[in-house]
Coordinates of C-alpha atoms and ligand atoms in Angstrom, one line a residue:
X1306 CA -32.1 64.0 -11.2
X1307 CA -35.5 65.5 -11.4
X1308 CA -38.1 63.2 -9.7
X1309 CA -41.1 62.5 -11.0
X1310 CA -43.0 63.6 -8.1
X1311 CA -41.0 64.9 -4.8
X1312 CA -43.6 64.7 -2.1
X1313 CA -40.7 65.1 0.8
X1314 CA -40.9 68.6 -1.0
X1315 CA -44.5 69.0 -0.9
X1316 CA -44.8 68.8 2.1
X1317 CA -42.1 70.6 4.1
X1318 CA -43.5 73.8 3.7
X1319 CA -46.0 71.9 6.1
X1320 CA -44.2 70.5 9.1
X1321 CA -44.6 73.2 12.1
X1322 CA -48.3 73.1 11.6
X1323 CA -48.7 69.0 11.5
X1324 CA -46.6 68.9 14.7
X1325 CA -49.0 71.5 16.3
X1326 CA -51.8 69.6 14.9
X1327 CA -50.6 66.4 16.3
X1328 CA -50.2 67.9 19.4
X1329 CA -53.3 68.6 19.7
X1330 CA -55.3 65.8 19.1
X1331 CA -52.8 63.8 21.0
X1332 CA -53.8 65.8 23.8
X1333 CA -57.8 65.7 23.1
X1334 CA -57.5 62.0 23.8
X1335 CA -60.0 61.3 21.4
X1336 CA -58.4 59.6 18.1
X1337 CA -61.4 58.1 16.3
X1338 CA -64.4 60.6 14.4
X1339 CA -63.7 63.3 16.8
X1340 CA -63.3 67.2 15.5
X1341 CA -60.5 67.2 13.3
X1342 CA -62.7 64.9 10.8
X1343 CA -66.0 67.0 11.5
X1344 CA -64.2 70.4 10.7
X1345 CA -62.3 68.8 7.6
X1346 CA -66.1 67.3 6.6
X1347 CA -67.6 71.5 7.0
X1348 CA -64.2 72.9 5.4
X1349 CA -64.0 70.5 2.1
X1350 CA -67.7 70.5 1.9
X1351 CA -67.7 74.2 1.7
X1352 CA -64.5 73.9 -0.8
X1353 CA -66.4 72.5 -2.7
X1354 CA -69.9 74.2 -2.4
X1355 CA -71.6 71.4 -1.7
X1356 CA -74.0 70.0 1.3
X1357 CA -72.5 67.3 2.6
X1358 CA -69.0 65.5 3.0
X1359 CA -68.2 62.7 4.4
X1360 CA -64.7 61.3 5.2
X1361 CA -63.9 57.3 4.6
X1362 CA -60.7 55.3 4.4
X1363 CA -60.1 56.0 1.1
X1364 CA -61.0 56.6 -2.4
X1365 CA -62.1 53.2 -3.3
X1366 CA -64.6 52.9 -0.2
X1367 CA -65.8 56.2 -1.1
X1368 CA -67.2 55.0 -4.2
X1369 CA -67.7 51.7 -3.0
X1370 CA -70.1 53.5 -0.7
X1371 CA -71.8 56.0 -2.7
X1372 CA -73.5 52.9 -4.8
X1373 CA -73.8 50.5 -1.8
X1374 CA -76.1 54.1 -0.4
X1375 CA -77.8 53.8 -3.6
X1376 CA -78.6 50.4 -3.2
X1377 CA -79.8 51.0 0.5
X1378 CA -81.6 53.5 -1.0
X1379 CA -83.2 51.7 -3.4
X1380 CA -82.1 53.8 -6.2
X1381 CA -79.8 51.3 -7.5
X1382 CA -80.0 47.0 -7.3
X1383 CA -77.5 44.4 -7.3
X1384 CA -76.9 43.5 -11.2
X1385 CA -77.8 46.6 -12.6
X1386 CA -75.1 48.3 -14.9
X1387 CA -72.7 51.1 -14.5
X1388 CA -71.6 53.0 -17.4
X1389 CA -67.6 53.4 -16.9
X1390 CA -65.1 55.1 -19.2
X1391 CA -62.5 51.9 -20.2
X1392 CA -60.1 54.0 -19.9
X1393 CA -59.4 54.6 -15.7
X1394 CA -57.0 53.5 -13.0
X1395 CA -58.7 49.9 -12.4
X1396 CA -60.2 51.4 -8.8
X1397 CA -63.2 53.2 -10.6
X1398 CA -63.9 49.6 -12.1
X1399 CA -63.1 47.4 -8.9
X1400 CA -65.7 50.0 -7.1
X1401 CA -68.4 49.0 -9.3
X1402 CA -67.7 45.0 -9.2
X1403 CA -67.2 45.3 -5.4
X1404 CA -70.6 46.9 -4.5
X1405 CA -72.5 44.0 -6.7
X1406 CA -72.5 45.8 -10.2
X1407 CA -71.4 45.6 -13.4
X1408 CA -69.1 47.5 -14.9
X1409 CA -69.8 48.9 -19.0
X1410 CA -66.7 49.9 -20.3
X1411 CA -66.2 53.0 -22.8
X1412 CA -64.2 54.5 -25.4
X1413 CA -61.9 57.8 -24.3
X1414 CA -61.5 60.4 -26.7
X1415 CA -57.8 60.4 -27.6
X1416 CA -57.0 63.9 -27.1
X1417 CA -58.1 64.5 -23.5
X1418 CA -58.4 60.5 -22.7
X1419 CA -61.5 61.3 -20.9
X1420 CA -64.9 59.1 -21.8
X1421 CA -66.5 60.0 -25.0
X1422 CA -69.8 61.0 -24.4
X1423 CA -70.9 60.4 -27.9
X1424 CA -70.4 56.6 -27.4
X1425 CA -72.3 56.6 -23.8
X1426 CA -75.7 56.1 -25.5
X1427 CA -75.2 52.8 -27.4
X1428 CA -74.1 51.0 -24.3
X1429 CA -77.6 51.9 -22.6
X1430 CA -79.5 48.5 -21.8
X1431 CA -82.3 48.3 -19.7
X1432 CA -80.5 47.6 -16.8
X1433 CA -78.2 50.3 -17.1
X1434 CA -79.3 52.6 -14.1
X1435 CA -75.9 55.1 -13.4
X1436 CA -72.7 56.4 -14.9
X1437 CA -69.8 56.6 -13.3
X1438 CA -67.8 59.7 -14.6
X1439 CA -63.9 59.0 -14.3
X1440 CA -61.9 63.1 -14.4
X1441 CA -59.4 61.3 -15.4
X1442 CA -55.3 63.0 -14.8
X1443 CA -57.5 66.0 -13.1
X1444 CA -59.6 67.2 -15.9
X1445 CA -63.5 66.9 -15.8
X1446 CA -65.1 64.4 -18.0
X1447 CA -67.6 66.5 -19.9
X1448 CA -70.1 66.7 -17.7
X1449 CA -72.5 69.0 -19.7
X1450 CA -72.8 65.9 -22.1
X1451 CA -73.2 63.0 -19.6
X1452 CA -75.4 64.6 -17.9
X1453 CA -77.8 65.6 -19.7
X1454 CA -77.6 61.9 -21.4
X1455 CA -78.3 60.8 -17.7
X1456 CA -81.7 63.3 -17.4
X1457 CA -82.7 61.6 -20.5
X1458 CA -82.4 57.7 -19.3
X1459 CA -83.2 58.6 -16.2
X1460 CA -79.4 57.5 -14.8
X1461 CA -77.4 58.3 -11.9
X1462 CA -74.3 60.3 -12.2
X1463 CA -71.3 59.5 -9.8
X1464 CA -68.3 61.0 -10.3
X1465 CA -64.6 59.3 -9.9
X1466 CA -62.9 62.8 -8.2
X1467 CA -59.6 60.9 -7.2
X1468 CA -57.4 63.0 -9.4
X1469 CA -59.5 66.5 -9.9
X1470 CA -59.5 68.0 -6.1
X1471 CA -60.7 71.7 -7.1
X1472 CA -61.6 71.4 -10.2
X1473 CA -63.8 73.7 -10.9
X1474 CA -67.0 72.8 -13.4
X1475 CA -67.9 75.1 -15.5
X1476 CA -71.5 73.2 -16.2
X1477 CA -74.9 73.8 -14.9
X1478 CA -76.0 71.2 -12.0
X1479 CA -79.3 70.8 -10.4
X1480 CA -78.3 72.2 -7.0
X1481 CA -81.3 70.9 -4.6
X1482 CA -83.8 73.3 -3.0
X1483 CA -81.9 75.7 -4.8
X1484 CA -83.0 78.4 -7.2
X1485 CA -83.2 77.0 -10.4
X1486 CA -80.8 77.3 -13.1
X1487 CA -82.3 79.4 -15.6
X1488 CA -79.4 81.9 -15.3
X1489 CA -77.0 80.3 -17.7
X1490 CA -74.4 82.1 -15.9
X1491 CA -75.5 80.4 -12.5
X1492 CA -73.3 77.6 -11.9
X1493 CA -70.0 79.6 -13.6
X1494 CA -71.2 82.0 -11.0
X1495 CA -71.4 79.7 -8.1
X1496 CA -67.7 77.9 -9.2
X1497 CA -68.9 74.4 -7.6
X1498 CA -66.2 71.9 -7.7
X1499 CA -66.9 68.1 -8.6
X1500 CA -69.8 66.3 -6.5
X1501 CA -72.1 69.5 -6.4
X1502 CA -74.1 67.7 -9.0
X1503 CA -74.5 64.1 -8.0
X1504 CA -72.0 62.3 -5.4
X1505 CA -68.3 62.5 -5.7
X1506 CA -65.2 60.2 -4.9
X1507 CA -62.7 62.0 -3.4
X1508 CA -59.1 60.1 -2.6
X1509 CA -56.1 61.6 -0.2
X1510 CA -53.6 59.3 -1.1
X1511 CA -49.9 60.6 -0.7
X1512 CA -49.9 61.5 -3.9
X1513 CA -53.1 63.2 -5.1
X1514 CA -53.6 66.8 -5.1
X1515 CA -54.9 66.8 -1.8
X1516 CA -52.6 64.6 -0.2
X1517 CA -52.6 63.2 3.3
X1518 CA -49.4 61.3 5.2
X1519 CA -51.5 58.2 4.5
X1520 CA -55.0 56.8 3.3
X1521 CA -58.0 59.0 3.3
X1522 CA -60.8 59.5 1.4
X1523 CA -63.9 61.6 1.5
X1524 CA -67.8 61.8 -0.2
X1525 CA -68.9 64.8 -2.0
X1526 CA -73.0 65.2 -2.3
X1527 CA -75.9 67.4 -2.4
X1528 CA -78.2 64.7 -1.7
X1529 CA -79.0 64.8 2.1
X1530 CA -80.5 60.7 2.0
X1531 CA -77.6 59.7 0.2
X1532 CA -75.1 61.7 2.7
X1533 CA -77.1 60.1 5.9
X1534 CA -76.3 56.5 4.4
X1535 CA -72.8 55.8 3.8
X1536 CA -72.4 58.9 7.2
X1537 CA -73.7 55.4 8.6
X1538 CA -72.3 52.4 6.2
X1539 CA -68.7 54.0 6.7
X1540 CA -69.0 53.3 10.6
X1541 CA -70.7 49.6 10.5
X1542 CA -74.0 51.3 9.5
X1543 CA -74.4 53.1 13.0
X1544 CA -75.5 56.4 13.6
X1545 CA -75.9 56.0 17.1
X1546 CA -73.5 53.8 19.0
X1547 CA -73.7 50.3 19.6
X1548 CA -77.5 50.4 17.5
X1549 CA -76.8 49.7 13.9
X1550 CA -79.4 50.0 10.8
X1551 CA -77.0 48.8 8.2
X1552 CA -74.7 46.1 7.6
X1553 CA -72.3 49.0 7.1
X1554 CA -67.9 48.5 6.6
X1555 CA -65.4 50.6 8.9
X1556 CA -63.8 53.0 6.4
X1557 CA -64.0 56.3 8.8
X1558 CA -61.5 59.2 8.2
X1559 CA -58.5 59.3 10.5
X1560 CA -58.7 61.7 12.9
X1561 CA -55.0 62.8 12.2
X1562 CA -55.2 62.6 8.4
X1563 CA -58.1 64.6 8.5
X1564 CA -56.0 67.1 11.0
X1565 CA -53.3 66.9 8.2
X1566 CA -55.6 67.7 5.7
X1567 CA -57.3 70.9 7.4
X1568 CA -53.5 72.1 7.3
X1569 CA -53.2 71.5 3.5
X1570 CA -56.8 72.7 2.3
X1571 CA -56.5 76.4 2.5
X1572 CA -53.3 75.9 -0.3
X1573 CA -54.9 73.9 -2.7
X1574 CA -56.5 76.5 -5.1
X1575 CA -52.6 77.9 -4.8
X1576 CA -50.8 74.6 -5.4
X1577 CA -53.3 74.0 -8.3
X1578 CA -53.2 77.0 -10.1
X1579 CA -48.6 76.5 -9.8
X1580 CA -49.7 73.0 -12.0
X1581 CA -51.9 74.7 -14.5
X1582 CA -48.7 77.4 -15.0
X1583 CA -46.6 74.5 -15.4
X1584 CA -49.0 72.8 -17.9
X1585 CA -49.5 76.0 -19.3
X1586 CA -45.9 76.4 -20.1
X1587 CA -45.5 72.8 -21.2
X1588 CA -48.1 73.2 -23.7
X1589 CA -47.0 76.4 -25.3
X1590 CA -43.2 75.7 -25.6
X1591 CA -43.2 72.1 -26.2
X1592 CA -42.5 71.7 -29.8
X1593 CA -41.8 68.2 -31.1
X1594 CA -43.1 66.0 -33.8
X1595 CA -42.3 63.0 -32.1
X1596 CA -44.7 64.3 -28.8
X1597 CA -48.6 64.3 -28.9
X1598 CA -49.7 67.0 -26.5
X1599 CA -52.8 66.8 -24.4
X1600 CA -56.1 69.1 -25.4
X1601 CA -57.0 71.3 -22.9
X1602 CA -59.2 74.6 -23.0
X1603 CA -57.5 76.7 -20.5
X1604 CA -60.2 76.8 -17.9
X1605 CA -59.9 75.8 -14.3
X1606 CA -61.9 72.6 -15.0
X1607 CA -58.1 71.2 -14.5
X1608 CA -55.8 70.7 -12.0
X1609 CA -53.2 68.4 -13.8
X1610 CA -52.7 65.6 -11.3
X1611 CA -50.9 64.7 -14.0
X1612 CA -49.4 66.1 -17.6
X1613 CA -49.4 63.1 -19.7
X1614 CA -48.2 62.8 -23.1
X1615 CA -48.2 60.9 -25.9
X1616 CA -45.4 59.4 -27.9
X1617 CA -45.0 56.1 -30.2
X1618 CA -41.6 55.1 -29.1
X1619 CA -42.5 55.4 -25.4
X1620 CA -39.9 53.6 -23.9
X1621 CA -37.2 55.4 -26.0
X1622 CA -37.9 58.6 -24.6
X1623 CA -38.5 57.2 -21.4
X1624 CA -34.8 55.7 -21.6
X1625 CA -34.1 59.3 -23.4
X1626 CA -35.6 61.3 -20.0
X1627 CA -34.1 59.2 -17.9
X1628 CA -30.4 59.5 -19.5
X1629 CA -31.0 63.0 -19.4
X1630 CA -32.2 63.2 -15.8
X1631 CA -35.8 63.3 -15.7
X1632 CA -37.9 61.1 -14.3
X1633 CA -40.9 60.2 -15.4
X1634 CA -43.9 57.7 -15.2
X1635 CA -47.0 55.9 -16.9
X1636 CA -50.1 56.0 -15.9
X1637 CA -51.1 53.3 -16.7
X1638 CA -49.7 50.5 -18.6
X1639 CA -52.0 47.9 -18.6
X1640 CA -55.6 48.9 -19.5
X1641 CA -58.2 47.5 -17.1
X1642 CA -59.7 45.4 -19.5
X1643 CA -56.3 43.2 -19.8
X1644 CA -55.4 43.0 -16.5
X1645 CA -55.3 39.3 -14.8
X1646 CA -58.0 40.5 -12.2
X1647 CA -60.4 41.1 -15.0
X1648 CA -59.4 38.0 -17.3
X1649 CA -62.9 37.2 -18.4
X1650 CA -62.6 41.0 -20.8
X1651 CA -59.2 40.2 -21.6
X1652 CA -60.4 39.4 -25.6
X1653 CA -62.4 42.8 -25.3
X1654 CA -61.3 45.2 -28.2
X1655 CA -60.9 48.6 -26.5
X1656 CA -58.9 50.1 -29.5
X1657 CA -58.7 53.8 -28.2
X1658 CA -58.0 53.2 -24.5
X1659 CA -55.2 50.5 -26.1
X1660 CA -53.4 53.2 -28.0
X1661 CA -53.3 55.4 -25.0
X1662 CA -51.5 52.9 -22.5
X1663 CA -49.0 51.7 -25.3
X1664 CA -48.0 55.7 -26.2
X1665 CA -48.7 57.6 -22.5
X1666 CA -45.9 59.4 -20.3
X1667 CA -46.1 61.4 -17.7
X1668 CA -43.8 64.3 -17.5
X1669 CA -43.0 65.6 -13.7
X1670 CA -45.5 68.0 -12.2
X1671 CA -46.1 69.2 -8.9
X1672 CA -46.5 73.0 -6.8
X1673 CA -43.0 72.2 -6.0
X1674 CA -41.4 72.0 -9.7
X1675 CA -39.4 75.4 -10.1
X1676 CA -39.5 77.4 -13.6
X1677 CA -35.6 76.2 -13.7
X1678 CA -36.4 72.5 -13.9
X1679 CA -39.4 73.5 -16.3
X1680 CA -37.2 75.4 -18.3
X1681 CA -34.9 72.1 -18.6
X1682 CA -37.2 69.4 -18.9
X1683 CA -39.1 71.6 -21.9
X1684 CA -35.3 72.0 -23.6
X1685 CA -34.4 68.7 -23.1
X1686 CA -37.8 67.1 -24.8
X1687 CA -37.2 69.6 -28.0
X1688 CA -33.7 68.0 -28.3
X1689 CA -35.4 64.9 -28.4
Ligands
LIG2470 C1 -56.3 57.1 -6.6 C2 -57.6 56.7 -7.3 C3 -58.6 56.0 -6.8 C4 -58.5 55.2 -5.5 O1 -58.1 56.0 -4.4 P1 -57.4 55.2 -3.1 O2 -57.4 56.3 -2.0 O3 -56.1 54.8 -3.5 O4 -58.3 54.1 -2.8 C5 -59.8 55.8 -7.5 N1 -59.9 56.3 -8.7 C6 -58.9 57.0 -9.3 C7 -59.1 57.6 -10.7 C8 -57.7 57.2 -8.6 O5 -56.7 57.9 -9.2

């Protein structure tokens, strides 16, 4: 069998350096914030090219934080509304409800199941005051677009970086008290991964790209005020012990995750670049009717958290896969919008984001998955 995702495997390579790692901050004595988190803070900041990271418990709190700073600082209100693709794992959407916002759902395009820019503006009220940009299975949301619709209604732009850990955007951001971006080659140039723009999510759940052995999470921003706050919110809103400004959460990095993740970092551009040869290989030698392939324009603005497909008998060539030894997954079934938790949109008409949870399936793909079981799982789906 051929799992969908083998993270025993992923992480083996691994092991000598955790145990050293563990050793050593069993030995520091000091489990809580110490310098494991503040040198995985410098090193994914700098991954990333941005000014400031800041670790949390995980990727919901790091949104969840990002617009509860926003409302500290003013910039955003209780009741104002967030433009969100429909389309997302329900996090991006519980984010928005949980910090005292609402949520505006919109249409994906179908072929890359990222948020249609083209249908943003329409949604605009005049209480819409962000967007929340979703890079949905590891591919940027096209950033170019939104933002520039943002500039124009004057919106914030936070961006859902769960699934696209070193994805690198090939847009123009306004990079504070930097030069400015007259140089069209400037931010190609400069390679800036999500969160240079705005503020980024960032998740290290088990299974993302970035994966830690349990929950993490981590902010991504240029914006030193913003960084300050939720530095603050994520530890009760104190900056200086036992004196607090905010009625802030706990939701602080953990000092051995972010030890684990110090480990992994260097290896991500690596481990990312093995997926886009994978996806590379899946789109060129895939050739089947009965399978809708996902658009992609070759560029490193994805990192393939996931390779999903699209077929209309879904659970035949799920049972089909399975017979045949592959394992695979969907992400997602149910579309927000129709979930029990949200029941007052469950008569919403989403028509787009409906096609693409009844026909999704996500074939297996990881740094680990050797040319072999490529090779098999490719022949295998042209038999179909
Ligand atoms: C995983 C994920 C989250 C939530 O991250 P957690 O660490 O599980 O809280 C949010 N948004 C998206 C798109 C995700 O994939």
């Amino acid at each position: 069998m051929i799992p969908f995702l083998d993270l025993k495997k992923i992480n083996e390579p691994y092991e000598t350096a955790f145990q050293e790692k563990l050793k050593l901050v069993l030995a520091s004595g000091w489990y809580i914030l110490g310098n494991e988190v503040k040198e995985f803070e410098f090193n994914f900041a700098t991954f990333c090219k941005a000014k400031h990271c800041i670790g949390v418990g995980n990727g919901f709190d790091a949104l969840t934080l990002i617009f509860k700073g926003y409302i500290q600082l003013e910039k955003l209100q209780k009741g104002d509304e967030v433009i969100v693709p429909a389309n997302t794992y329900i996090a991006s959407i519980l984010a928005i409800l949980e910090a005292g916002l609402i949520p505006v759902l919109v249409e994906p395009k179908l072929d890359t199941y990222n948020i249609n820019p083209d249908l943003i503006v329409e949604k605009i009220t005049l209480k819409t005051k962000a967007i929340l940009a979703v890079h949905l299975y590891g591919q940027l949301a096209e950033m170019d677009a939104i933002n520039t619709i943002a500039a124009k209604h004057n919106l914030l732009v936070v961006e859902d970086a769960a699934q696209a850990h070193g994805a690198v955007a090939n847009y123009n951001f306004q990079i504070p008290n930097s030069k400015t971006q007259s140089d069209d080659n400037f931010a190609i140039l400069l390679a800036p991964r999500s969160g240079a723009g705005g503020a980024s999510a960032y998740s290290f759940y088990p299974g993302k790209n970035l994966g830690a052995l349990g929950d993490g999470g981590a902010i991504i921003t240029n914006d030193s005020a913003l960084a300050k706050i939720v530095f603050s919110l994520r530890n009760y809103g104190s900056e200086t012990k036992y004196y607090n400004e905010y009625a802030g959460v706990n939701s602080r990095l953990d000092e051995l995750q972010a030890a684990f993740l110090n480990v992994k970092l260097p290896h991500l551009d690596a481990e990312n670049e093995q997926r886009r040869r994978i996806a590379r290989r899946y789109l060129a030698e895939i050739k089947n009717d009965k399978i809708m392939l996902p658009k992609w324009d070759s560029s490193n603005n994805h990192v393939f958290h996931l390779f999903v497909i699209r077929t209309e008998k879904r659970a035949e060539l799920q049972k089909y896969l399975h017979e045949n030894g592959i394992q695979t997954v969907i992400h997602y079934p149910v579309p927000p919008h129709k979930q029990k938790a949200l029941s007052e949109w469950n008569d919403l008409s989403f028509p787009i984001t409906e096609i693409i949870h009844e026909t999704v399936l996500s074939l297996p793909i990881s740094p680990v998955l050797t040319d072999e079981e490529v090779t098999l799982i490719i022949a295998i789906l042209n038999k179909y």
